[in-house]
Structures are given as structure tokens and as C-alpha cells.
Amino acid sequence: MQGFLTSPPDSNQRFPFARLCVLQSIWQFSTELPPPLLQAATWSGYPQDVLKVAQDLEMASINVIRGLAMDAVQKANSGHPGMPMGCAPMAYALWMHHLKFNPKNPRWFNRDRFVLSAGHGSMLLYALLHLTGFELSLDEIKNFRQLGSRTPGHPENTHTPGVEMATGPLGQGFASAVGMAIAEKHLAARYNRPNHSIIDHFTTLICSDGDLMEGVAREAASLAGHLKLGKLIALYDDNQITIDGSTDLAFSDDTEALFSALGWHVQKIDGMNVEAVDRALVEARLNQDRPSLIVARTVIGYGSPNKAGSSKSHGAALGPDEVRLSKAALGLPENEEFYLPEDVLAHFRSCIQRGQKQESEWSAAWDRYAEDFPDLAEELGRMIRGDLPAGWADALPTFGEALATRVASNRTVQVLASALPELIGGNADLAESVGTEIKGGGHFQAATPEGRNLCFGVREHAMAAALNGMNLHGGLRAFGGTFLVFSDYCRPSIRLAALMQCPSIFVFSHDSIGLGEDGPTHQPIEHLMSLRAIPNLAVLRPADGNETAACWAMALDRRDGPTALILTRQAVPSLTPENVFDHPARRGAYVLDSDPDPIVALIGTGSELQLCVEAAATLRAQGLPCRVVSMPSWLHFEAQDDEYQQEVLPLDLLCVSVEAGTTFGWSRYAQTSVGIDEFGASAPAPQLYEEFGITAANVVEAVHELISDFAQDDE
Amino acid sequence: MQGFLTSPPDSNQRFPFARLCVLQSIWQFSTELPPPLLQAATWSGYPQDVLKVAQDLEMASINVIRGLAMDAVQKANSGHPGMPMGCAPMAYALWMHHLKFNPKNPRWFNRDRFVLSAGHGSMLLYALLHLTGFELSLDEIKNFRQLGSRTPGHPENTHTPGVEMATGPLGQGFASAVGMAIAEKHLAARYNRPNHSIIDHFTTLICSDGDLMEGVAREAASLAGHLKLGKLIALYDDNQITIDGSTDLAFSDDTEALFSALGWHVQKIDGMNVEAVDRALVEARLNQDRPSLIVARTVIGYGSPNKAGSSKSHGAALGPDEVRLSKAALGLPENEEFYLPEDVLAHFRSCIQRGQKQESEWSAAWDRYAEDFPDLAEELGRMIRGDLPAGWADALPTFGEALATRVASNRTVQVLASALPELIGGNADLAESVGTEIKGGGHFQAATPEGRNLCFGVREHAMAAALNGMNLHGGLRAFGGTFLVFSDYCRPSIRLAALMQCPSIFVFSHDSIGLGEDGPTHQPIEHLMSLRAIPNLAVLRPADGNETAACWAMALDRRDGPTALILTRQAVPSLTPENVFDHPARRGAYVLDSDPDPIVALIGTGSELQLCVEAAATLRAQGLPCRVVSMPSWLHFEAQDDEYQQEVLPLDLLCVSVEAGTTFGWSRYAQTSVGIDEFGASAPAPQLYEEFGITAANVVEAVHELISDFAQDDE
């Protein structure tokens, strides 16, 4: 794209760029050229009367967006009208003149990614999706925020075609967009070839002051600047209003200077002026050496005579009277709801033809690519489809020796990285400790985007959000690691991954007091249970090397939700079978060994399975038949049929759980739990296990107490 | 302090300030003057030979710190020697020449607060505490990272006198220091009077690149700049090394420009040069219109011939050989461990006399203040002691009408704010929605630090961390609010509050699908349970207005841990007794009403208690005797004796829990749970309750199923 336009337009020269773009979509004359090129044509000029027609249609289109947003929010009597009303011009400019997308195939791989980080402005996105021809009917718009609609209060990728990700929790969209831009840059570096720019798209987002105040966005902005993600563009809706009133209440950043300090290309514009937005987007797209921030000054609730520019238009319906007044002020028919004139719809729907053309051109380019590079095309095509290659798990390692599961994980990663070119990993400044490095994979850096190891820095939250963006982008399976205790820093993004059915893999090592001397600030206690409580998150805590390899396979097999792999710092003995791909761990819990007619089951996870094995030996020596159950995954176990669950843990079997974390929650499976319900301490790990009573002797004692309690009950 | 020195020193003029400070502590001649004043004396000059003696002692002192750090880490064979070795000069300068503290009374209220945000450098702090005379023996240093020692791997305020807060999870110290500076500024504004600067201290922190990469620190830095916290000083240990290697791997911020953009006063210095550090600290202290960042270039592991300047010195013992080589390089006796010559110790211990003098001067000033302003002094004195005033809860409101518990909470806050001048509140841009505003309390802003309402902006994490800092500072009881779903953003700080036994009050409203149309991104599901899983966190979910008032009293009564108040968006009926101070809720769970010999107990929390009441009526009509138990707090209930617990929930009573959140964890109390184990949806709240089956009819059905299951089991 850059090849055609050798230099950016003189920014001092006003050119009727937006006007021309309107003409483009009216006349359909220029879909052969990507939008930025059109500006060249402006130098020849157009007659005033033609421009007037274009200008009127543009303004009508923008006001139709505003009208839909006002009406939908008013009908639901719930929602956020102000943001769509203020952002309609910039969103119009972006979608009509710059974004590359095909409404008839929202999953076209080479589309530009668009993220509405300010998710409360969902009606802006829904209006655009409906107007440009995505599978989102006007009835859905009329059902805004109603049960079963495709127009929930905040955008959800699982509900609405064309929505790239769920947004609403502020900062998440910004940070995941950074991940999408990483994915694009990485895939382009690895799969594009001279004259074959098969991966080539922008990632654009609209964010609010609220997004920019969030730490996760600040981390991500710093990361994006470091990585020089030149095809990432953030439009900042600078409306100077927050829920509580003026941003002056809490926000004094010099945002332009701030982003410049982070290495971004920064522009400040009038966001209500389509031409200014167009010009800024062209410049942002031409500046590919750095990510771009466009600070767009807007008026929240624009058009509302009594609520524009005020927090009153932010988070509630305007009210029927104010809606009428606003429509009058905007030149919309006052008493018509969901007003949508045909010329405006036709104008927006031109995106279909444009998009189909763009996609078909890309498909043709893909065919040429496949001809010249059949192996690459086959590999990339498979990755885009999200299929794993045949035999991908054949080489999974097995383990016979005692070793830390973080070490087993790292060895497994090496094997998987060979089999799966889509595997890309990263770490929050603990690469060696957590063991996430793909050896020989190189670092993903600004100058080496083909690298398969991301250095996220001490930015756990941005890492988790970026992993979501990379996995949502597609073509990659992205994982990232830190210590389990710092999963707290990632939690909003982990939850969102679960909600989005996004298969991010979070690798959390140093999973208990077993990390020893670093002490209670670093020792997870409640984390395993807190993660298990998140719906649709697989929490896998393997007991040894073989289970670790099996858990990696389980994580990669998951396509509809994230996985947290929970790993030890310390070595654990090898206890479980070596058939790692068909490992019984895949069913979540299984009988490791059992006497006939056991009286008690000892349920262990991770590093505590060995204590169950040890305790079982003692109990057997004492004449008590028992069973040892390894339970790496509650989620997988609970997905089994009742029969299997009963087979492993019959209802009439006494159960004791053993896990070096809170006992909270274990009452679901066990009458007694050996665990830790207080904060840890700083000391060598073996001493801590003694101190907190996580020992085989205590397991034996717990069993005797339990049996004696039940014996009493039976009396 | 500013009064004496009318202008900052000419920064181009080199002055032997550090030298003079050393002389000060040798000769004890100048303790009458606060350190910054001493520079005036430098203009008269000192003989070279005297300066040489001073310089030698200073260098010896710094190297003793390095030696202790190396030896302690080596003895533990675990820890982080590099940071103390690199930061020893700046820490020496700060502690010896600037900080105001009394080693014999670490809790002296007007001390300067010092936070080691880079908590992994704990040996730096322990060395300083031992050397300057705090209650931390050399044996404790030798027991670094051992069980039961006062020198855990990362600093813990509950273990070690002189440690202001627990640090280690990066960014937390930085953000909590911002809270301490807020507390100082607020108390000073409200209690100081002309010629009575009774509250007057700095808050200084040392942070690492890791701290600065964390979002929570970035949020806090933005907030501190906005609030112009001029007595906050951050020393940034710019060693250009992270765990994984050079900071170049992940960190390209122009930190100076960044903090300037946030409104900070920024200096860049050679952090290995005591005089440069002194000069910068003087300038930072004189610039009280903005917070100060001092970017101090240091060499990690300074002194180690083979590991200095490298990540190899960051997180592991240097090894015996390298320790010896390092000692030789630093001029320390090679084979002596924990070397501490008498002159160095005497030099450091001069801090005791200085500190005692500083405190006694302050005590005298306090007496004068108490004489002139007896009421203020009595009030402030009580606040500093942390006592609540007699009768503080007398005016707690009672409620008879249906209303949202967030509304009841807001009304309670108004009453408490009148009774408790120490109460200060804040919000993450949802003041009206959550109901945290103290009406008529004014906003805490740069120009109005007496305001009792903090606008934290959309910075939930920094809010939570700052609340911790404010509560740790003392003199205040600080609370802050956001939506429950965003407690995830605050989680690392909530956990740290629990670990630190810090009584922060987190107010979380919109506590379930009951928030309705905003949809699943905003609807908490797993949050109640995830919070309950944190040790020492009181999670209080009141069922109506009266329980809300009671829960506020419970929160304020807690002195040794944080509280999360969980509130509804929607109205709930009034169901519980009006004696709010002696409300049965104080015991965590209680029998709201019961038939004689009930067969089943319905346990409800918050907005679901009404469903239990409704279901109980149906069951009674069906002839089933039952009991309704309100359970606002697991923590408080579990603190009751067995007898009371048995009285409320006898072991032989069937129990059904009802809570509009995950059922995870309820198996501790209930055989069956009515709850939600998936993500919510966007729709009006009443429809969602139906959709997810959180209804009285379903509770009745659950009871029948449970009874039939047990009947079968008995067959």
C-alpha cells in the first residue's frame, strides 16, 4: 500500500479528502484503489455542487447513527447514548473510508481489526454493523439490551457477527488490540514473501479517557511503543467527560506528551470533523514506524440541546423529550424512531460490494501465494482455520524422573513448538523461572517480529490481555507466563478470555508455599480456588512431568475457552502413566491406584499427589484399604458423565483432599481437607510444608479423624 | 521547613553537601537544624582533611550495607543481592541525611514514611533498620528468609518494626505511598494551624523499573500528578536490568518525559554518588508543588567483579567465591561475614539521638498545639491512636423501607461521616452509582486537600492500593468504591491489605446479575467466592438497609484486616431487625426466623435473603417446617464458637444456599445451592433472575429434591 504514495500529504494543505471518499462510495468508482490513495485524486479538484451532495449525505449518515443510538437506548431505557453521538463522525470516517472488512464474511482473515475499547458505546458499533450490512437486523437494534438479543449492553464477540472481542471493562480492548497488532506483525514477518503481502491489515481501536486511565492500557501502550507496532492506531475519544463529571476531577495527564514518551506517533484533531479524522487516519497509516494515537476532541451527546458536553448524556437514556429535541437539532424527523432513509442505507451498504471486492482480491492473492509457496500456504491456511496438524501430539515427551513441573512444561513447550508453528509464547520478565521460552525461537522485538518469544516486561495484566488479542486474531496459539500469585494482576483479562471463549493459555508457576523463601507476598494460597471459580476457565494442576505434558495437550485441545496451567517451582516425583496423549488426566480426575473396596479416597493435585501416595502406603500398612485419586482439572472432571465421576469418586466413599492452598471449595469433593487457610511464610520450602502441616503424616491423621467422626455419627 | 531556605540551591554549583551531612552525624553538632538547612553552612567551606575523614566513613558505611546484603543472601542461599548493592549509596543518603524517623519509636506519627516498593531488595531495608538502631538484631539479619525470623524474603509490616508496608508484588509500594502522601496532605490541611505544622512529613519510596512497568504504579503516578502531591518523592533505581536481562528487552519509555507529562518534577542523577542524591533530594523536598521523581542511574550488584551490571546479581546469591571477590573489591575484609566495624555502627546509630530529638521536638510542638487547640488535639490524638469515639455508632440509621443496599450504604456513610472525622471516602469514577460520596465533604483536590471525597478516576487498582496507604499511614479510616466486577482490577491490593492486616474498606456495589442490562462483562458471578477465599478479608453482603448499617459498623470495628462491603444495585425489602449496632449480623450468620424442629435451613445472603423468606412461606404452607438463615459474613460466622455455629446451622439440618453468584464453595454449608455457575446476560434484572432460575419457586423445588434425595439415601 505504501508503495503507491511516496510521501504523506502536506499536513498544512487542506484537501477535500472526506468529500472525495463520500463520492467514492456513491459512485463506486474507486474501489480498485485502497482509500489512502484517493487523496492523490483530490489534487485535481471537484466541482462545488458535487461536493455539496456528498457533504449532505455524509452528515445525514452520521446523524442516522446518532438517531439509532438515541432511539435504542431510549427504547431500552438503559445504555450510553453520549459516546455514539460524539463519536459518530470519527467512526463514520473510519468505517467508510479506511477500514477493510467484508460485512458478508466477518471472519475474513485479512480484515482490519476494529476494537471498541470504550465498550459502553456499544450502540455505535451495533449501528455501524447493521448499516454496513453485517448479519445484525434492525430488529436486533430495536431489541438493544434485551434477553437473547444480539445487541447486549456491552459488545460480546460470542453474540454478534463483526464484534472482534467483548469490551466494557475499561482498558481491556486497548490492551487486546495491542495483541492483535502483535499477531499481525508476527504472521506477516513469518509468512509474507516479496510481492506476497498475504497478511497485511491494521488494528484500530476507539478508546475513552476511562480506558487511558486504566493501568492495563498504560502497560499495553508502553509495550506497543517498545515493539513499534506501526499498524496499531488508537482513536482517543477526548470528550473531557467521565461518569462523575469533567475529566478535570481526576485526569490531568498531558496525553500527547505521555504517548510521545512511550514512543507513539501522536496527532491532535477535531474529532467532530470527518475531514480531520480522515487526514489523521491517513497519516497514522502512513507512519508505520510507531503506533499512532489520534487525540480526537469530541462533544459527548452531540446534538442534544440540554445534555451535550455533559456527563448527563453518558450513561442513561436522554428521555423522550430530549430525544425529540435532539432529533430536531440534528435535522432528523422528530417523531420517527429508528429513522433510516434509503439513500443513507444504500450509502452504508456500499461497504458490502467494497468488502467483497477486497476479500476476493485477497483470495486471488492467496491463490498466487499458494502457487508460489505451497508449503507455507498449507501451513498458514491450517493455522488460520485453527486446526492442529495431524500427529501434532505424537512427539509429546514422557518423563520418568523427578523434576519440577515448570521444567517438564518447558521441555514440553520445546517439542510442541517444533510441531506447531502457531505456538508463540511470552513472559512477564520471568522467562527462565517460569520456563516459557521457546528455545531458538528468537525474541519478538521491533526489528525481529518473526521471533516466537515475547518479552512483555513486568506487565502481567497487559500480557494477559495481549494474549487474548493474539488468540482472538487467529492464526496463532499464544501463551504467556508469570508466577501464580501474580495471576491476580491478570484476573480481569483471564475472566474476559473465559467470557469470550478465547483459548489463551496462561502458564503460572511457583504455585504454592513450595516456592519457599520469597514468602507470603509471593505464595499463592487462594489462587487455585479463585481461578477455579471463574466459569469456563480450565485450571490444570499437573502432578508430575507426564501429567504436565498431558495438560499441555488438553490446553491446546481447548478451542472454546482459556486454560491456566499451574506449575511447581520444586521437583516432584514421577507418579503417573507415560502415555501422555491418552493420559487419564484428560478426564480431569482419575484413580491412580486403589485397593479393592477402599474406605477412603485421597484426592491430590499437583505437588501434593505424592503426599497422597505416601499416606496411602502408611494407611495400607495399617490395614486400611484406600484409593489415590489424581485430580488435575475440576473442569474436565465435571464434564465427564455421572457414571465416570461415580466410578472415580463414589458417593459413599470418604474423601480427603490434599492441596497446598486454601481448603475453600474442596467441600464439594471431600469431607476433610488438608490445606492452608492462612497466608504463608518465608522459609525453605520443606520447612514450610512441615510448618503448615502439608505432610503425609497429617493426611494419615486426617483420615483417622474422618473415619472416627463417621463412626461416631453412625452410632 | 521551607521558611528558612528561601530559594533552592543553584543546581550548577557543586556543594559538598553529603560531606557535611557526614560531619553532622560524626559531630552531632547540627541536629537542631533539619537536614536541608545544612547546605547553607556548606557555603562557608570545610578543610579538606576533615572532608576526607567524612568521605571515608561514608564509603565504609555504604559498603557495610553491601556486605550485609551479600552475606545474608549468601547464608540463606536465596534472595536478591544486586539491588541493595546498587542502591546502598542512595539509601544511605536518604536515611542518614533526609529521612525523619526515630528508631526507638517506629510508630512516631510525624515520621517520614519510607516505602521500599522494590521489595525484593529487602536486605537493603533490613540492613538500614539494624544499622540505624531499630529493634532488629544482627541475628535476625543472619536469619534472613528463615522461618520465624523478622527478616522475611520480602518486607512485611506485621513482622518487622520500621517496615511501613509489605512489598514485593511490584507497583504496590509505589501506589500505596501515593495513599500515604494523600493522608499526610489531608490531615495537614485539616489539622494544621498557623505556626502549628503538627502534621508535616514526606513520603519517600525507592522503586525499580519493574514497579514503573506495572499498571498500578502508572495509575498512581497519574493520580499523584493530578493531585500535586508535593511531598511525595520517588527514587527510581534505574539499573537498566530486569530479571530476564537488560531493560531494553521490554522497556523503552522515556521515563523522564513520561513523568513530566503526568505533572511530576523530574531529575536525573548519578545514583551512585551520594552528593548527587543529596542534592536531588533537597531539590525534591523544596519543590512542593508537584511530586518528585529522581531517576537515579545505578549499577546493580555494584562491587561484584563478575556480576555487577548484570541480571546475574539480581535474584540469587552471588556464590561464596564471588562474595569474597566482591568484598575485596569493596575494601571489606574478605573472610569476615556480617562485617560491622564500630565506627560505622556508631555513625549509623547517631540516628537514634537525632530521631529522639526530632520526636521530642514534635512532642513539644504537640503540647503547644494541644494548648492552643485543645479540641482539635483531642480529636486528632484519638484518630492517631486509632480509637473510635465513644458513641460513634449511636446514630447509625435504621431502615424500614425497601431500598438498594448501595442507597442504605450511602445514608449510613453520611451519619458515620458526621460522627467520625477520620472517615474519608473515594471512588473510581462511579461516585453516584456506588453511593460513596460524603455529602458536603468537598473534593480532595490539589487546591482543596481538606476535601473528604477522593476522585480516583477510572483507576480501580491505584484506588485500592492508595486506600491501603491511607489506612497504613494512620489517622484516617479510608474507604473507596467501584462495581463488584471490578474488584478483579483491585485484587492484588485487596490481598496485600489482608496480608498487611490493614483495615481498608472496599465498597463494591452492583453485586450480581441484578445490575441488569449492562450484561455479563459487568455482572459478578465468581467474585463473592473469590473474595471469600482470601484469608483475613471480611466479605460482608448485607440483605437490607439494617444489615447494611450493621455491616458498616462491623467494617469500622475491624482493625486487623480489610473489609469488602458488597451492595446491590436494585432495591431489596426490609427484612432484618432495626437494632443495627447490636444486629445479629455481627455474628456473621443468624436465624432470621425458624419453625420448631425445622427440616431444612434456607441460607441467604444479600438480595437473595428475600427469596429464602418467600420460599419458606411456601414450604410452611406445604407443611414443611423450615428455618431462614441470613449469612452476611462467612468470616464473622466462622469466628464464632462451635456452640453458636451449631445453634444456627445444626449438623443434622439439611441446608440450601441461595446466592446470585457461583455455587462454588457453598458446599461447605449446604447440600444444595441455588446460584449461577455461568456468565450472566444483558437484560432487565427481573428477567435475568427468572432466566437463571434465582427464584423462590426454584428454592422450593431445590428443597423438595434435596429431601427426596436424602429420603432415598435413608432407604
Coordinates of C-alpha atoms in Angstrom, one line a residue, chain A residues 76-80 145-149 151-156 166-172 209-211 213-216 218-219 222-223 225-227 242-245 247-255 257-258 260-262 427-433 443-445 455-461 485-486 488-489 491-492 495-496 498-499 517-527 529-536 634 662-669 677-684 687-688 691-692, chain B residues 76-80 145-149 151-156 166-172 209-211 213-216 218-219 222-223 225-227 242-245 247-255 257-258 260-262 427-433 443-445 455-461 485-486 488-489 491-492 495-496 498-499 517-527 529-536 634 662-669 677-684 687-688 691-692:
Chain A
A76 CA -34.3 0.0 26.4
N77 CA -34.3 2.9 28.8
S78 CA -30.8 1.9 29.6
G79 CA -27.4 2.4 28.0
H80 CA -25.0 5.1 26.9
R145 CA -30.0 -4.8 25.9
Q146 CA -32.9 -7.4 25.8
L147 CA -32.7 -11.0 26.7
G148 CA -31.5 -13.2 23.8
S149 CA -30.7 -10.2 21.5
T151 CA -27.2 -6.4 21.0
P152 CA -26.2 -6.9 24.6
G153 CA -25.3 -3.9 26.8
H154 CA -21.6 -4.2 26.0
P155 CA -20.3 -5.9 22.9
E156 CA -19.7 -9.6 23.0
A166 CA -16.0 -8.4 24.4
T167 CA -15.4 -4.9 25.8
G168 CA -16.7 -2.9 28.6
P169 CA -14.2 -3.5 31.4
L170 CA -12.1 -0.5 30.6
G171 CA -8.6 -0.8 29.2
Q172 CA -9.1 -4.4 28.0
D209 CA -10.4 8.6 28.9
G210 CA -11.5 5.8 31.1
D211 CA -9.5 3.3 29.0
M213 CA -6.7 5.9 32.9
E214 CA -6.6 2.1 33.4
G215 CA -3.2 0.6 34.2
V216 CA -3.7 -2.3 31.8
R218 CA -0.9 2.1 30.2
E219 CA 1.1 -1.1 30.3
S222 CA 4.2 1.2 26.8
L223 CA 4.6 -2.3 25.3
G225 CA 5.6 1.7 21.9
H226 CA 8.5 -0.6 22.7
L227 CA 7.5 -3.0 20.0
T242 CA -16.4 11.0 32.7
I243 CA -19.3 9.4 34.6
D244 CA -18.7 11.6 37.6
G245 CA -18.4 14.8 35.6
T247 CA -12.3 14.7 33.5
D248 CA -10.7 17.6 35.4
L249 CA -11.8 15.8 38.5
A250 CA -9.2 13.2 38.2
F251 CA -7.3 13.4 35.0
S252 CA -4.5 15.9 34.3
D253 CA -2.2 13.9 32.1
D254 CA -0.7 15.6 29.1
T255 CA -1.8 12.7 27.0
A257 CA 3.3 14.2 25.7
L258 CA 2.7 10.9 27.5
S260 CA 5.2 10.6 22.7
A261 CA 7.2 9.5 25.7
L262 CA 6.0 5.9 25.1
N427 CA 6.6 -13.9 29.7
A428 CA 6.3 -11.1 32.2
D429 CA 10.0 -10.9 33.0
L430 CA 10.3 -14.4 34.4
A431 CA 11.1 -16.4 31.3
E432 CA 13.7 -18.6 33.0
S433 CA 11.8 -19.0 36.2
H443 CA 12.7 -12.7 20.6
F444 CA 9.8 -10.8 19.1
Q445 CA 11.1 -7.3 19.0
C455 CA 9.2 -10.1 26.4
F456 CA 6.1 -8.5 28.0
G457 CA 8.1 -6.8 30.7
V458 CA 6.7 -6.6 34.2
R459 CA 3.3 -6.1 32.8
E460 CA 1.3 -9.1 33.7
H461 CA -2.1 -7.5 33.0
V485 CA 0.4 -15.3 42.8
F486 CA 0.5 -12.6 40.0
D488 CA -4.3 -11.6 40.4
Y489 CA -2.8 -8.9 38.3
R491 CA -7.5 -11.5 36.5
P492 CA -9.8 -9.1 34.6
R495 CA -12.1 -13.6 33.1
L496 CA -12.7 -11.9 29.8
A498 CA -13.4 -17.1 29.6
L499 CA -16.3 -15.0 28.7
E517 CA 11.9 -18.1 50.8
D518 CA 10.2 -15.4 48.8
G519 CA 7.5 -15.5 51.4
P520 CA 3.8 -14.8 51.6
T521 CA 3.7 -11.9 49.2
H522 CA 4.7 -14.5 46.6
Q523 CA 3.0 -17.6 47.8
P524 CA -0.4 -18.4 46.3
I525 CA -3.0 -19.6 48.8
E526 CA -6.4 -18.7 47.5
H527 CA -5.4 -18.5 43.8
M529 CA -9.7 -21.9 44.0
S530 CA -10.3 -18.3 42.9
L531 CA -9.3 -19.3 39.4
R532 CA -11.5 -22.5 39.5
A533 CA -14.4 -20.3 40.4
I534 CA -14.2 -18.5 37.0
P535 CA -16.7 -20.1 34.6
N536 CA -15.2 -21.7 31.5
W634 CA -12.1 -29.9 38.1
T662 CA -6.9 -22.9 50.7
T663 CA -9.3 -25.7 51.6
F664 CA -12.1 -23.4 50.5
G665 CA -14.2 -25.1 47.8
W666 CA -12.9 -28.6 48.4
S667 CA -16.0 -29.5 50.4
R668 CA -17.5 -30.2 47.0
Y669 CA -15.5 -33.4 46.9
D677 CA -6.2 -21.3 55.1
E678 CA -3.9 -18.5 56.1
F679 CA -1.0 -16.7 54.4
G680 CA 2.3 -18.5 54.0
A681 CA 5.7 -17.6 55.4
S682 CA 9.3 -17.0 54.3
A683 CA 11.4 -20.1 54.8
P684 CA 12.9 -23.0 52.8
Q687 CA 10.2 -26.4 56.5
L688 CA 7.1 -24.7 55.3
E691 CA 5.0 -25.8 59.5
F692 CA 1.7 -25.7 57.6
Chain B
A76 CA 20.2 -18.1 53.1
N77 CA 21.4 -19.1 49.6
S78 CA 18.3 -17.2 48.4
G79 CA 17.4 -13.6 47.8
H80 CA 18.3 -10.5 45.8
R145 CA 14.5 -15.7 55.0
Q146 CA 14.3 -18.3 57.7
L147 CA 11.2 -19.5 59.5
G148 CA 10.1 -17.2 62.3
S149 CA 12.6 -14.5 61.6
T151 CA 13.6 -10.8 58.0
P152 CA 11.3 -12.5 55.6
G153 CA 12.1 -12.6 51.9
H154 CA 10.1 -9.6 51.2
P155 CA 9.3 -6.9 53.8
E156 CA 6.3 -7.4 55.9
A166 CA 4.5 -5.3 52.8
T167 CA 6.1 -5.0 49.4
G168 CA 7.2 -7.4 46.7
P169 CA 4.3 -7.6 44.3
L170 CA 5.6 -4.8 42.1
G171 CA 3.9 -1.5 41.9
Q172 CA 2.0 -1.9 45.2
D209 CA 11.8 -0.5 36.6
G210 CA 9.6 -3.3 37.4
D211 CA 7.5 -1.1 39.6
M213 CA 6.2 -1.0 34.3
E214 CA 3.2 -2.1 36.4
G215 CA -0.1 -0.6 35.6
V216 CA -1.0 0.1 39.2
R218 CA 1.3 4.1 36.3
E219 CA -2.3 4.8 37.5
S222 CA -1.1 9.8 37.1
L223 CA -3.2 10.3 40.2
G225 CA 0.5 14.2 39.4
H226 CA -3.2 15.3 39.2
L227 CA -3.3 15.8 43.0
T242 CA 15.5 -6.8 34.9
I243 CA 15.3 -10.5 35.8
D244 CA 15.4 -11.5 32.2
G245 CA 18.3 -9.3 31.3
T247 CA 15.5 -3.5 30.3
D248 CA 16.0 -2.9 26.6
L249 CA 14.2 -6.2 26.2
A250 CA 10.9 -4.7 27.1
F251 CA 11.1 -1.2 28.3
S252 CA 11.7 1.8 26.0
D253 CA 9.7 4.5 27.9
D254 CA 11.3 7.9 28.1
T255 CA 10.6 7.9 31.8
A257 CA 9.3 12.8 29.7
L258 CA 6.6 10.4 30.9
S260 CA 6.8 15.2 33.2
A261 CA 3.6 14.5 31.2
L262 CA 2.0 13.3 34.4
N427 CA -14.5 6.3 44.2
A428 CA -13.2 5.1 40.8
D429 CA -15.5 7.4 38.7
L430 CA -18.7 5.9 40.0
A431 CA -19.5 8.1 43.0
E432 CA -23.2 8.3 42.4
S433 CA -23.7 4.7 41.3
H443 CA -13.5 17.0 47.0
F444 CA -9.9 16.3 47.8
Q445 CA -8.1 18.1 45.0
C455 CA -11.9 11.2 42.8
F456 CA -9.6 8.3 41.9
G457 CA -10.6 8.4 38.3
V458 CA -11.0 5.1 36.4
R459 CA -8.1 3.7 38.3
E460 CA -9.5 0.9 40.5
H461 CA -6.2 -0.7 41.2
V485 CA -17.0 -7.0 39.0
F486 CA -14.1 -4.5 39.0
D488 CA -10.8 -8.0 39.9
Y489 CA -8.8 -4.9 39.0
R491 CA -7.3 -7.8 43.7
P492 CA -3.5 -7.6 44.2
R495 CA -4.9 -9.4 49.0
L496 CA -2.0 -7.2 50.3
A498 CA -5.4 -8.7 54.1
L499 CA -1.7 -9.8 54.4
E517 CA -28.7 -4.6 31.2
D518 CA -25.0 -3.8 31.4
G519 CA -24.6 -7.5 30.8
P520 CA -22.0 -10.2 31.6
T521 CA -18.9 -8.1 31.4
H522 CA -20.3 -6.2 34.4
Q523 CA -22.1 -9.0 36.2
P524 CA -20.2 -10.6 39.0
I525 CA -20.5 -14.3 39.2
E526 CA -17.4 -15.7 40.9
H527 CA -16.4 -12.6 42.7
M529 CA -16.5 -16.6 46.4
S530 CA -13.1 -15.4 45.1
L531 CA -13.0 -12.7 47.6
R532 CA -14.1 -15.0 50.5
A533 CA -11.2 -17.3 49.5
I534 CA -8.7 -14.5 50.5
P535 CA -7.5 -15.1 54.1
N536 CA -8.3 -12.3 56.5
W634 CA -18.6 -16.1 56.5
T662 CA -21.4 -19.1 41.7
T663 CA -22.4 -22.1 43.9
F664 CA -18.7 -22.8 44.2
G665 CA -17.7 -23.1 47.8
W666 CA -21.2 -23.2 49.3
S667 CA -20.8 -27.0 49.7
R668 CA -19.2 -26.0 53.0
Y669 CA -22.6 -25.2 54.3
D677 CA -22.3 -21.1 37.5
E678 CA -22.1 -19.5 34.1
F679 CA -21.7 -15.9 32.9
G680 CA -24.8 -13.7 33.0
A681 CA -26.6 -11.9 30.2
S682 CA -27.8 -8.5 29.2
A683 CA -31.4 -7.9 30.0
P684 CA -33.6 -6.2 32.7
Q687 CA -35.9 -11.3 33.6
L688 CA -32.4 -12.4 34.4
E691 CA -33.7 -16.9 33.3
F692 CA -31.0 -18.1 35.6

